[in-house]
Amino acid sequence: YVCFRMEASCLELALEGERLCKGGDFKGAAAFFEAAVQVGTEDLKTLSAIYSQLGNAYFYLKEYAKALEYHRHDLTLARTIGDRVGEGKASGNLGNTLKVLGRFDEAAVCSQRHLDIAREQQDKVGEARALYNSGNVFHAKGKQQSWNFSQDPGDLPLDVRETLQKATDFYEMNLSLVKELGDRAAQGRVFGNLGNTHYLLGNFVEAINFHKERLAIAKEFGDKAAERRAYSNLGNAHIFLGQFSIATEYYRKTLHLSRQLKDQVMEAQACYSLGNTFTLLQEYEIAIEYHLKHLLIAQELGDRVGEGRACWSLGNAYVSLGNHRQALHFASKHLEISREIGDCNGELTARMNVEQLMTALGMGEDLSPCGSEFEAQGARPKLVKRNSMDSLDLWKYSSEKVFLLFLFSLFVITVTLSFLSVFSCIYLKKKKKKHSLLQNSSTSFCLMGGNHHPLDEECFFDLLSKFQSNRMDDQRCPLDEQQNGVEGASSTLASSLDDRIAPSSLMTSPQTEEFFDLIASSQSRRLDDQRASINNLPGLRITQNNLGHLCAATEPQEPSDDFFNMLMKCQASRIDDQRCSPPDPGPRAPTVPDEDFFSLIQRVQAKRLDEQRVHLSS
């Protein structure tokens, strides 16, 4: 009865957690699932479902380490009980979590495993989901790789293009399958991702076609958030086709939907996009209006990076209108923010703009920061000439102090070497008894004097090497020696340094086989510690009902070639995980579009922008 009560309690907790998950309360759901695990259950199917739901809850809470842990538990349990469908789902969940963590190679292996199992089980829905997940893995990988290059969209290295092309292939297969299944919502998602992938590849016409398909399905389902994303993506693609007027219409619709959804971040991004697009259209008054709206929202949200971008854009717009004084105000604000957030490139650009504007206005002021701040940016401090002789006195004092320290260090080194020389020669006299007292005396002062005897150096290095061998011996782990004659051999070895370091001592030692046996057993224990075990699964109560099933399921089997191929790929990615990460690109701006494609526009439209610039009169 008690066991039945515990079982019912675990199931009730899990059902309550599932109810909260469906309602969007993932934090509360995770608490109930954790409580269910604490109670435990002997029903393996129920425990697997709890692991899966708990991993999903932590995934939505962005606690990816815990999500990874429970999805691994789910995978281990599914393999243990021979649940192939559950193994496929667990592999897919693992792939999604690894993708978010940036471990794309491992994520691709897990997604491929999900795809193989779904095809094996002839599960069309699972196959479509696995294809979509695989496309997402390669899309995210290609997008991250493209951030490391300053090329325009489409102008990418071959390996990045191949990665994005793989994403496109998976998305195309997914689209074909979901059309066959009649899943319109899934079609909308894959249309949007195909548009984004073709945008990165520089296929802007294809991107526009896919985003229009996405927009139609979003309107069909009344999905305002998806509709807003489609409008924004359509505007971005039209920008690179040079169709700025069409882009402004899409950005205005994006702004309207963002206000309907009461999403201030997206509203600020739409204002930022509109301001830059109207700048390209040379309609500077309208551009200033939208940049001011972006600035107000960025200040309200505390987005200093976005605030700096807005000030920079406003300064450029006012320069184009010939209002140099107002442009100077925003350029100075941009300089201040760039220094605050540590944006070196932004600070350099802002300083140049401020200096040019002050020159145009006939103003003169030193804009260089103080020495410590300037040095923090990695630049050489400006040398300042002083009339006072204080610096000369300090220099003299420092030089005398350094010279005294040098003499003292030289004295300490000389005394130390003398002591070592005396000690080495005394040791040599006791050990070999081949040298006279006169030679020992000369050796004791050889390092203090100017004459070096070859024998002195030889005895010194001989002593040094043997002292080092002693230190290495002290760090060795002693073995239990039970064989006859071993203790006598050990005492013989310890009696002489020459015998201890003899080259043949290791090969002729009777403990050699025991030593290698010890290493083998230690390594095997380390491997055992890394193996997955059902005893490590939280919440599993082993009883007579499931013991036989667990024992039968955990019989050792010969791994397949696919397993070893997957293992090699995962091990290769572990090496990448140990590499140094690239420098932090700096704080992100939530009110600025993620791609910030206007930095690319400046290169694409460089010639047009040069023609639009106003030359400042001196």
Short mmCIF file of N, CA, C and O in Angstrom, two decimals, residues 58-155:
data_model
loop_
_atom_site.label_atom_id
_atom_site.label_comp_id
_atom_site.label_asym_id
_atom_site.label_seq_id
_atom_site.Cartn_x
_atom_site.Cartn_y
_atom_site.Cartn_z
N TYR A 58 13.73 22.91 -18.39
CA TYR A 58 14.99 23.63 -18.15
C TYR A 58 15.50 24.29 -19.43
O TYR A 58 16.15 25.34 -19.38
N PHE A 59 15.20 23.70 -20.58
CA PHE A 59 15.60 24.31 -21.85
C PHE A 59 14.91 25.65 -22.03
O PHE A 59 15.54 26.65 -22.39
N TYR A 60 13.62 25.72 -21.77
CA TYR A 60 12.89 26.98 -21.92
C TYR A 60 13.27 27.99 -20.85
O TYR A 60 13.15 29.20 -21.05
N LEU A 61 13.77 27.50 -19.71
CA LEU A 61 14.27 28.40 -18.67
C LEU A 61 15.71 28.83 -18.93
O LEU A 61 16.30 29.56 -18.14
N LYS A 62 16.28 28.34 -20.03
CA LYS A 62 17.65 28.65 -20.46
C LYS A 62 18.70 28.14 -19.47
O LYS A 62 19.80 28.65 -19.41
N GLU A 63 18.35 27.11 -18.73
CA GLU A 63 19.31 26.41 -17.88
C GLU A 63 19.76 25.18 -18.65
O GLU A 63 19.35 24.04 -18.38
N TYR A 64 20.65 25.41 -19.62
CA TYR A 64 20.97 24.38 -20.61
C TYR A 64 21.79 23.24 -20.03
O TYR A 64 21.71 22.11 -20.52
N ALA A 65 22.57 23.50 -19.00
CA ALA A 65 23.35 22.42 -18.40
C ALA A 65 22.43 21.37 -17.77
O ALA A 65 22.63 20.16 -17.93
N LYS A 66 21.39 21.84 -17.06
CA LYS A 66 20.44 20.90 -16.46
C LYS A 66 19.60 20.22 -17.54
O LYS A 66 19.26 19.03 -17.42
N ALA A 67 19.24 20.97 -18.58
CA ALA A 67 18.49 20.36 -19.67
C ALA A 67 19.30 19.23 -20.31
O ALA A 67 18.77 18.15 -20.61
N LEU A 68 20.59 19.49 -20.51
CA LEU A 68 21.46 18.47 -21.10
C LEU A 68 21.54 17.24 -20.19
O LEU A 68 21.51 16.10 -20.67
N GLU A 69 21.63 17.46 -18.91
CA GLU A 69 21.73 16.35 -17.95
C GLU A 69 20.51 15.44 -18.02
O GLU A 69 20.64 14.21 -18.12
N TYR A 70 19.31 16.01 -18.02
CA TYR A 70 18.10 15.18 -17.99
C TYR A 70 17.81 14.55 -19.35
O TYR A 70 17.25 13.44 -19.41
N HIS A 71 18.15 15.22 -20.42
CA HIS A 71 17.99 14.59 -21.73
C HIS A 71 18.96 13.41 -21.89
O HIS A 71 18.63 12.41 -22.54
N ARG A 72 20.14 13.51 -21.28
CA ARG A 72 21.06 12.37 -21.29
C ARG A 72 20.51 11.22 -20.46
O ARG A 72 20.64 10.05 -20.84
N HIS A 73 19.90 11.54 -19.31
CA HIS A 73 19.26 10.50 -18.51
C HIS A 73 18.16 9.82 -19.33
O HIS A 73 18.02 8.58 -19.29
N ASP A 74 17.40 10.61 -20.04
CA ASP A 74 16.32 10.06 -20.86
C ASP A 74 16.87 9.13 -21.94
O ASP A 74 16.32 8.05 -22.19
N LEU A 75 17.95 9.55 -22.58
CA LEU A 75 18.56 8.72 -23.62
C LEU A 75 19.09 7.41 -23.04
O LEU A 75 18.91 6.34 -23.62
N THR A 76 19.76 7.49 -21.89
CA THR A 76 20.29 6.28 -21.25
C THR A 76 19.17 5.31 -20.90
O THR A 76 19.27 4.10 -21.15
N LEU A 77 18.09 5.82 -20.32
CA LEU A 77 16.99 4.96 -19.92
C LEU A 77 16.28 4.37 -21.14
O LEU A 77 15.88 3.19 -21.14
N ALA A 78 16.11 5.17 -22.20
CA ALA A 78 15.46 4.66 -23.41
C ALA A 78 16.27 3.53 -24.03
O ALA A 78 15.71 2.52 -24.49
N ARG A 79 17.57 3.67 -24.06
CA ARG A 79 18.41 2.60 -24.58
C ARG A 79 18.37 1.38 -23.67
O ARG A 79 18.42 0.24 -24.16
N THR A 80 18.27 1.61 -22.38
CA THR A 80 18.26 0.49 -21.43
C THR A 80 17.02 -0.38 -21.62
O THR A 80 17.11 -1.61 -21.61
N ILE A 81 15.87 0.25 -21.80
CA ILE A 81 14.62 -0.52 -21.92
C ILE A 81 14.29 -0.85 -23.37
O ILE A 81 13.24 -1.45 -23.65
N GLY A 82 15.19 -0.46 -24.32
CA GLY A 82 14.99 -0.81 -25.72
C GLY A 82 13.89 -0.02 -26.40
O GLY A 82 13.27 -0.50 -27.36
N ASP A 83 13.63 1.19 -25.94
CA ASP A 83 12.60 2.04 -26.52
C ASP A 83 13.22 2.86 -27.66
O ASP A 83 13.81 3.92 -27.44
N ARG A 84 13.08 2.40 -28.90
CA ARG A 84 13.71 3.05 -30.04
C ARG A 84 13.09 4.42 -30.33
O ARG A 84 13.80 5.36 -30.65
N VAL A 85 11.78 4.50 -30.22
CA VAL A 85 11.12 5.80 -30.46
C VAL A 85 11.56 6.81 -29.40
O VAL A 85 11.88 7.97 -29.71
N GLY A 86 11.61 6.37 -28.14
CA GLY A 86 12.07 7.25 -27.07
C GLY A 86 13.52 7.65 -27.24
O GLY A 86 13.92 8.79 -26.95
N GLU A 87 14.34 6.71 -27.74
CA GLU A 87 15.74 7.03 -27.99
C GLU A 87 15.88 8.09 -29.08
O GLU A 87 16.71 9.00 -28.98
N GLY A 88 15.05 8.00 -30.10
CA GLY A 88 15.08 9.01 -31.15
C GLY A 88 14.69 10.38 -30.65
O GLY A 88 15.35 11.39 -30.95
N LYS A 89 13.61 10.44 -29.84
CA LYS A 89 13.18 11.73 -29.30
C LYS A 89 14.23 12.32 -28.36
O LYS A 89 14.49 13.53 -28.39
N ALA A 90 14.83 11.47 -27.53
CA ALA A 90 15.87 11.95 -26.62
C ALA A 90 17.07 12.46 -27.40
O ALA A 90 17.68 13.48 -27.03
N SER A 91 17.42 11.79 -28.49
CA SER A 91 18.55 12.25 -29.33
C SER A 91 18.23 13.60 -29.95
O SER A 91 19.10 14.49 -30.02
N GLY A 92 16.98 13.78 -30.39
CA GLY A 92 16.60 15.07 -30.95
C GLY A 92 16.65 16.19 -29.92
O GLY A 92 17.13 17.30 -30.21
N ASN A 93 16.17 15.91 -28.70
CA ASN A 93 16.24 16.92 -27.64
C ASN A 93 17.68 17.26 -27.27
O ASN A 93 18.02 18.42 -27.02
N LEU A 94 18.52 16.24 -27.24
CA LEU A 94 19.95 16.49 -26.99
C LEU A 94 20.55 17.36 -28.08
O LEU A 94 21.34 18.28 -27.81
N GLY A 95 20.19 17.08 -29.33
CA GLY A 95 20.71 17.88 -30.44
C GLY A 95 20.32 19.34 -30.34
O GLY A 95 21.14 20.24 -30.56
N ASN A 96 19.05 19.61 -29.98
CA ASN A 96 18.60 21.00 -29.83
C ASN A 96 19.36 21.72 -28.71
O ASN A 96 19.73 22.89 -28.85
N THR A 97 19.60 21.02 -27.61
CA THR A 97 20.30 21.65 -26.48
C THR A 97 21.76 21.91 -26.84
O THR A 97 22.30 22.98 -26.54
N LEU A 98 22.40 20.94 -27.48
CA LEU A 98 23.80 21.12 -27.88
C LEU A 98 23.94 22.23 -28.91
O LEU A 98 24.95 22.96 -28.91
N LYS A 99 22.94 22.40 -29.76
CA LYS A 99 22.99 23.49 -30.75
C LYS A 99 22.99 24.84 -30.07
O LYS A 99 23.77 25.74 -30.42
N VAL A 100 22.14 25.00 -29.07
CA VAL A 100 22.07 26.27 -28.34
C VAL A 100 23.39 26.54 -27.62
O VAL A 100 23.84 27.70 -27.51
N LEU A 101 24.06 25.48 -27.15
CA LEU A 101 25.35 25.63 -26.48
C LEU A 101 26.50 25.86 -27.44
O LEU A 101 27.65 26.03 -27.01
N GLY A 102 26.23 25.84 -28.75
CA GLY A 102 27.28 26.07 -29.74
C GLY A 102 28.11 24.85 -30.06
O GLY A 102 29.12 24.96 -30.76
N ARG A 103 27.69 23.68 -29.59
CA ARG A 103 28.43 22.43 -29.87
C ARG A 103 27.77 21.77 -31.08
O ARG A 103 27.06 20.77 -30.99
N PHE A 104 28.04 22.36 -32.25
CA PHE A 104 27.28 22.02 -33.44
C PHE A 104 27.59 20.63 -33.97
O PHE A 104 26.70 19.95 -34.49
N ASP A 105 28.84 20.18 -33.88
CA ASP A 105 29.20 18.86 -34.39
C ASP A 105 28.48 17.76 -33.62
O ASP A 105 27.95 16.81 -34.20
N GLU A 106 28.46 17.86 -32.30
CA GLU A 106 27.75 16.89 -31.49
C GLU A 106 26.25 16.97 -31.74
O GLU A 106 25.55 15.95 -31.77
N ALA A 107 25.75 18.19 -31.90
CA ALA A 107 24.32 18.36 -32.18
C ALA A 107 23.94 17.71 -33.51
O ALA A 107 22.87 17.08 -33.62
N ALA A 108 24.81 17.83 -34.51
CA ALA A 108 24.53 17.21 -35.81
C ALA A 108 24.48 15.69 -35.70
O ALA A 108 23.65 15.03 -36.34
N VAL A 109 25.37 15.11 -34.88
CA VAL A 109 25.37 13.66 -34.68
C VAL A 109 24.06 13.21 -34.03
O VAL A 109 23.44 12.22 -34.46
N CYS A 110 23.61 13.93 -33.01
CA CYS A 110 22.37 13.56 -32.32
C CYS A 110 21.16 13.72 -33.24
O CYS A 110 20.26 12.86 -33.25
N SER A 111 21.13 14.80 -34.02
CA SER A 111 20.01 15.00 -34.95
C SER A 111 19.98 13.92 -36.02
O SER A 111 18.91 13.45 -36.42
N GLN A 112 21.16 13.53 -36.51
CA GLN A 112 21.23 12.47 -37.50
C GLN A 112 20.76 11.14 -36.91
O GLN A 112 20.09 10.34 -37.58
N ARG A 113 21.10 10.90 -35.63
CA ARG A 113 20.64 9.69 -34.95
C ARG A 113 19.12 9.68 -34.84
O ARG A 113 18.47 8.65 -35.07
N HIS A 114 18.55 10.84 -34.53
CA HIS A 114 17.09 10.96 -34.48
C HIS A 114 16.49 10.66 -35.85
O HIS A 114 15.47 9.95 -35.96
N LEU A 115 17.09 11.18 -36.91
CA LEU A 115 16.60 10.97 -38.26
C LEU A 115 16.67 9.50 -38.65
O LEU A 115 15.72 8.95 -39.24
N ASP A 116 17.78 8.84 -38.34
CA ASP A 116 17.94 7.42 -38.69
C ASP A 116 16.88 6.56 -38.00
O ASP A 116 16.29 5.66 -38.61
N ILE A 117 16.65 6.82 -36.71
CA ILE A 117 15.67 6.01 -35.97
C ILE A 117 14.26 6.27 -36.50
O ILE A 117 13.44 5.34 -36.62
N ALA A 118 13.95 7.54 -36.81
CA ALA A 118 12.62 7.85 -37.33
C ALA A 118 12.37 7.14 -38.66
O ALA A 118 11.27 6.61 -38.91
N ARG A 119 13.37 7.11 -39.53
CA ARG A 119 13.22 6.41 -40.80
C ARG A 119 13.13 4.90 -40.58
O ARG A 119 12.39 4.21 -41.28
N GLU A 120 13.88 4.41 -39.62
CA GLU A 120 13.83 2.98 -39.30
C GLU A 120 12.44 2.59 -38.82
O GLU A 120 11.93 1.51 -39.18
N GLN A 121 11.82 3.44 -38.00
CA GLN A 121 10.48 3.16 -37.46
C GLN A 121 9.36 3.62 -38.40
O GLN A 121 8.19 3.49 -38.06
N GLN A 122 9.75 4.19 -39.58
CA GLN A 122 8.78 4.71 -40.54
C GLN A 122 7.85 5.75 -39.89
O GLN A 122 6.64 5.78 -40.13
N ASP A 123 8.47 6.59 -39.07
CA ASP A 123 7.74 7.64 -38.36
C ASP A 123 7.90 8.94 -39.16
O ASP A 123 8.92 9.64 -39.06
N LYS A 124 6.90 9.27 -39.98
CA LYS A 124 6.99 10.44 -40.85
C LYS A 124 7.04 11.74 -40.06
O LYS A 124 7.79 12.67 -40.40
N VAL A 125 6.27 11.83 -39.00
CA VAL A 125 6.27 13.05 -38.19
C VAL A 125 7.62 13.23 -37.51
O VAL A 125 8.20 14.33 -37.50
N GLY A 126 8.16 12.14 -36.94
CA GLY A 126 9.49 12.22 -36.33
C GLY A 126 10.57 12.52 -37.34
O GLY A 126 11.52 13.26 -37.06
N GLU A 127 10.43 11.97 -38.55
CA GLU A 127 11.41 12.24 -39.60
C GLU A 127 11.40 13.72 -39.99
O GLU A 127 12.46 14.34 -40.18
N ALA A 128 10.20 14.29 -40.12
CA ALA A 128 10.10 15.71 -40.47
C ALA A 128 10.73 16.57 -39.38
O ALA A 128 11.45 17.54 -39.68
N ARG A 129 10.47 16.21 -38.12
CA ARG A 129 11.05 16.98 -37.02
C ARG A 129 12.57 16.86 -37.02
O ARG A 129 13.28 17.84 -36.77
N ALA A 130 13.09 15.67 -37.29
CA ALA A 130 14.54 15.47 -37.31
C ALA A 130 15.19 16.24 -38.46
O ALA A 130 16.28 16.81 -38.30
N LEU A 131 14.54 16.27 -39.61
CA LEU A 131 15.08 17.04 -40.74
C LEU A 131 15.12 18.52 -40.42
O LEU A 131 16.09 19.22 -40.75
N TYR A 132 14.06 19.01 -39.78
CA TYR A 132 14.01 20.43 -39.40
C TYR A 132 15.10 20.75 -38.39
O TYR A 132 15.79 21.78 -38.51
N ASN A 133 15.29 19.88 -37.40
CA ASN A 133 16.34 20.10 -36.39
C ASN A 133 17.73 20.08 -37.01
O ASN A 133 18.59 20.89 -36.64
N SER A 134 17.96 19.17 -37.95
CA SER A 134 19.26 19.11 -38.61
C SER A 134 19.53 20.38 -39.41
O SER A 134 20.64 20.92 -39.41
N GLY A 135 18.48 20.87 -40.10
CA GLY A 135 18.65 22.13 -40.81
C GLY A 135 18.96 23.28 -39.87
O GLY A 135 19.81 24.13 -40.17
N ASN A 136 18.31 23.30 -38.69
CA ASN A 136 18.58 24.36 -37.71
C ASN A 136 20.02 24.31 -37.22
O ASN A 136 20.64 25.36 -36.98
N VAL A 137 20.57 23.10 -37.03
CA VAL A 137 21.95 22.96 -36.55
C VAL A 137 22.92 23.58 -37.55
O VAL A 137 23.79 24.39 -37.19
N PHE A 138 22.77 23.21 -38.83
CA PHE A 138 23.71 23.74 -39.84
C PHE A 138 23.45 25.22 -40.12
O PHE A 138 24.39 25.96 -40.43
N HIS A 139 22.21 25.66 -40.00
CA HIS A 139 21.91 27.09 -40.17
C HIS A 139 22.60 27.91 -39.07
O HIS A 139 23.24 28.93 -39.34
N ALA A 140 22.45 27.45 -37.81
CA ALA A 140 23.09 28.17 -36.70
C ALA A 140 24.60 28.15 -36.81
O ALA A 140 25.27 29.15 -36.54
N LYS A 141 25.15 27.02 -37.23
CA LYS A 141 26.61 26.92 -37.39
C LYS A 141 27.10 27.86 -38.49
O LYS A 141 28.09 28.60 -38.30
N GLY A 142 26.42 27.86 -39.62
CA GLY A 142 26.83 28.75 -40.71
C GLY A 142 26.67 30.21 -40.35
O GLY A 142 27.50 31.05 -40.72
N LYS A 143 25.60 30.54 -39.62
CA LYS A 143 25.39 31.93 -39.22
C LYS A 143 26.49 32.40 -38.28
O LYS A 143 27.01 33.51 -38.41
N GLN A 144 26.87 31.53 -37.32
CA GLN A 144 27.95 31.89 -36.41
C GLN A 144 29.27 32.04 -37.15
O GLN A 144 30.05 32.96 -36.86
N GLN A 145 29.53 31.16 -38.09
CA GLN A 145 30.77 31.26 -38.87
C GLN A 145 30.79 32.54 -39.70
O GLN A 145 31.84 33.16 -39.87
N SER A 146 29.65 32.94 -40.22
CA SER A 146 29.60 34.14 -41.06
C SER A 146 29.88 35.41 -40.25
O SER A 146 30.33 36.41 -40.80
N TRP A 147 29.60 35.37 -38.93
CA TRP A 147 29.87 36.54 -38.09
C TRP A 147 31.37 36.80 -37.97
O TRP A 147 31.78 37.92 -37.65
N ASN A 148 32.19 35.79 -38.21
CA ASN A 148 33.64 35.96 -38.08
C ASN A 148 34.26 36.62 -39.29
O ASN A 148 35.47 36.86 -39.31
N PHE A 149 33.46 36.89 -40.31
CA PHE A 149 33.98 37.52 -41.53
C PHE A 149 33.22 38.81 -41.79
O PHE A 149 32.05 38.96 -41.42
N SER A 150 33.91 39.75 -42.41
CA SER A 150 33.32 41.06 -42.67
C SER A 150 32.77 41.18 -44.08
O SER A 150 32.49 42.26 -44.54
N GLN A 151 32.65 40.04 -44.79
CA GLN A 151 32.14 40.10 -46.15
C GLN A 151 30.66 40.41 -46.17
O GLN A 151 29.96 40.29 -45.16
N ASP A 152 30.20 40.80 -47.35
CA ASP A 152 28.78 41.04 -47.55
C ASP A 152 28.05 39.70 -47.60
O ASP A 152 28.66 38.66 -47.82
N PRO A 153 26.70 39.70 -47.39
CA PRO A 153 25.94 38.45 -47.52
C PRO A 153 26.16 37.83 -48.90
O PRO A 153 26.07 38.49 -49.92
N GLY A 154 26.48 36.55 -48.89
CA GLY A 154 26.77 35.84 -50.14
C GLY A 154 28.25 35.75 -50.44
O GLY A 154 28.68 34.81 -51.10
N ASP A 155 29.02 36.72 -49.97
CA ASP A 155 30.46 36.71 -50.21
C ASP A 155 31.13 36.02 -49.02
O ASP A 155 31.76 36.66 -48.17
#
